[in-house]
């Protein structure tokens, strides 16, 4: 890692789910809908980093990002439902 620049560790393992399962009420996914399985979901890795599985809307928001906000090379803008984000907030590590 270059000093001051974060880089993901591809060797990190999934540790625990944060928030609710994608099939739980409030996740934004209807049970039995036949849609994408497993989306949305949020996980903590064993190194403390967080994985977000959501809808890739990078291209949709490309021209509408607020000043000072950018999506760099190798990054994607991912959206998850509000209910999922609220559940993650309650379960997220603090400090």
mmCIF file of C-alpha atoms in Angstrom:
data_model
loop_
_atom_site.group_PDB
_atom_site.id
_atom_site.type_symbol
_atom_site.label_atom_id
_atom_site.label_comp_id
_atom_site.label_asym_id
_atom_site.label_seq_id
_atom_site.Cartn_x
_atom_site.Cartn_y
_atom_site.Cartn_z
ATOM 1 C CA UNK A 1 0.000 0.000 0.000
ATOM 2 C CA UNK A 2 1.299 3.440 -0.903
ATOM 3 C CA UNK A 3 1.360 5.634 2.188
ATOM 4 C CA UNK A 4 -1.961 7.444 2.564
ATOM 5 C CA UNK A 5 -3.631 5.482 -0.249
ATOM 6 C CA UNK A 6 -5.953 2.625 0.693
ATOM 7 C CA UNK A 7 -5.734 -0.559 -1.296
ATOM 8 C CA UNK A 8 -7.993 -3.591 -0.800
ATOM 9 C CA UNK A 9 -6.471 -6.877 0.326
ATOM 10 C CA UNK A 10 -7.703 -9.638 -2.022
ATOM 11 C CA UNK A 11 -6.525 -12.241 0.504
ATOM 12 C CA UNK A 12 -8.937 -11.032 3.223
ATOM 13 C CA UNK A 13 -11.720 -13.460 4.160
ATOM 14 C CA UNK A 14 -15.403 -12.867 4.860
ATOM 15 C CA UNK A 15 -15.836 -12.597 8.633
ATOM 16 C CA UNK A 16 -19.483 -11.711 9.305
ATOM 17 C CA UNK A 17 -22.576 -10.203 7.740
ATOM 18 C CA UNK A 18 -23.367 -6.647 8.784
ATOM 19 C CA UNK A 19 -27.032 -5.821 9.100
ATOM 20 C CA UNK A 20 -29.709 -8.071 7.688
ATOM 21 C CA UNK A 21 -29.710 -10.897 5.169
ATOM 22 C CA UNK A 22 -30.831 -10.067 1.627
ATOM 23 C CA UNK A 23 -33.996 -12.113 2.141
ATOM 24 C CA UNK A 24 -35.029 -10.281 5.349
ATOM 25 C CA UNK A 25 -37.779 -7.642 5.373
ATOM 26 C CA UNK A 26 -36.316 -4.188 4.773
ATOM 27 C CA UNK A 27 -33.469 -5.432 2.593
ATOM 28 C CA UNK A 28 -35.086 -4.155 -0.580
ATOM 29 C CA UNK A 29 -35.353 -7.598 -2.115
ATOM 30 C CA UNK A 30 -38.641 -9.441 -2.282
ATOM 31 C CA UNK A 31 -38.385 -13.024 -1.089
ATOM 32 C CA UNK A 32 -39.106 -15.429 -3.902
ATOM 33 C CA UNK A 33 -38.992 -12.710 -6.539
ATOM 34 C CA UNK A 34 -36.594 -14.657 -8.714
ATOM 35 C CA UNK A 35 -34.357 -11.575 -8.987
ATOM 36 C CA UNK A 36 -30.614 -11.458 -8.393
ATOM 37 C CA UNK A 37 -29.822 -13.832 -5.581
ATOM 38 C CA UNK A 38 -27.841 -12.385 -2.723
ATOM 39 C CA UNK A 39 -28.205 -8.699 -3.530
ATOM 40 C CA UNK A 40 -27.972 -6.457 -1.557
ATOM 41 C CA UNK A 41 -25.578 -7.594 1.150
ATOM 42 C CA UNK A 42 -22.862 -6.096 3.369
ATOM 43 C CA UNK A 43 -20.007 -8.032 4.986
ATOM 44 C CA UNK A 44 -17.052 -7.281 7.234
ATOM 45 C CA UNK A 45 -13.755 -8.849 6.190
ATOM 46 C CA UNK A 46 -11.277 -10.296 8.663
ATOM 47 C CA UNK A 47 -8.997 -7.273 8.137
ATOM 48 C CA UNK A 48 -11.784 -4.817 9.064
ATOM 49 C CA UNK A 49 -12.617 -3.715 5.509
ATOM 50 C CA UNK A 50 -16.249 -3.852 4.378
ATOM 51 C CA UNK A 51 -17.720 -5.476 1.242
ATOM 52 C CA UNK A 52 -20.897 -3.974 -0.252
ATOM 53 C CA UNK A 53 -22.931 -5.951 -2.767
ATOM 54 C CA UNK A 54 -25.502 -3.733 -4.427
ATOM 55 C CA UNK A 55 -26.665 -2.322 -7.726
ATOM 56 C CA UNK A 56 -23.917 -0.806 -9.865
ATOM 57 C CA UNK A 57 -25.153 2.652 -10.882
ATOM 58 C CA UNK A 58 -21.767 4.155 -11.735
ATOM 59 C CA UNK A 59 -22.778 5.121 -15.263
ATOM 60 C CA UNK A 60 -26.172 6.474 -14.138
ATOM 61 C CA UNK A 61 -24.595 8.912 -11.675
ATOM 62 C CA UNK A 62 -21.418 9.739 -13.618
ATOM 63 C CA UNK A 63 -22.641 13.187 -14.669
ATOM 64 C CA UNK A 64 -24.442 13.993 -11.433
ATOM 65 C CA UNK A 65 -21.771 13.584 -8.755
ATOM 66 C CA UNK A 66 -21.500 16.447 -6.240
ATOM 67 C CA UNK A 67 -18.421 18.685 -6.368
ATOM 68 C CA UNK A 68 -15.382 16.924 -4.928
ATOM 69 C CA UNK A 69 -16.866 13.444 -5.427
ATOM 70 C CA UNK A 70 -15.338 11.117 -8.005
ATOM 71 C CA UNK A 71 -15.312 7.447 -8.919
ATOM 72 C CA UNK A 72 -11.760 6.435 -9.714
ATOM 73 C CA UNK A 73 -10.379 3.800 -12.020
ATOM 74 C CA UNK A 74 -11.247 0.383 -10.617
ATOM 75 C CA UNK A 75 -14.078 1.799 -8.471
ATOM 76 C CA UNK A 76 -17.837 1.487 -8.891
ATOM 77 C CA UNK A 77 -20.685 3.472 -7.360
ATOM 78 C CA UNK A 78 -22.944 0.920 -5.645
ATOM 79 C CA UNK A 79 -26.414 1.643 -4.272
ATOM 80 C CA UNK A 80 -28.169 -0.299 -1.516
ATOM 81 C CA UNK A 81 -31.675 0.276 -0.089
ATOM 82 C CA UNK A 82 -32.067 2.641 2.864
ATOM 83 C CA UNK A 83 -33.422 -0.162 5.087
ATOM 84 C CA UNK A 84 -30.287 -2.205 4.447
ATOM 85 C CA UNK A 85 -28.029 0.764 5.263
ATOM 86 C CA UNK A 86 -29.917 1.412 8.521
ATOM 87 C CA UNK A 87 -29.536 -2.237 9.557
ATOM 88 C CA UNK A 88 -25.809 -2.153 8.747
ATOM 89 C CA UNK A 89 -25.347 1.009 10.804
ATOM 90 C CA UNK A 90 -26.671 -0.805 13.885
ATOM 91 C CA UNK A 91 -24.298 -3.735 13.325
ATOM 92 C CA UNK A 92 -21.187 -1.947 12.040
ATOM 93 C CA UNK A 93 -17.994 -1.984 14.093
ATOM 94 C CA UNK A 94 -17.357 1.207 16.048
ATOM 95 C CA UNK A 95 -13.935 2.686 16.538
#
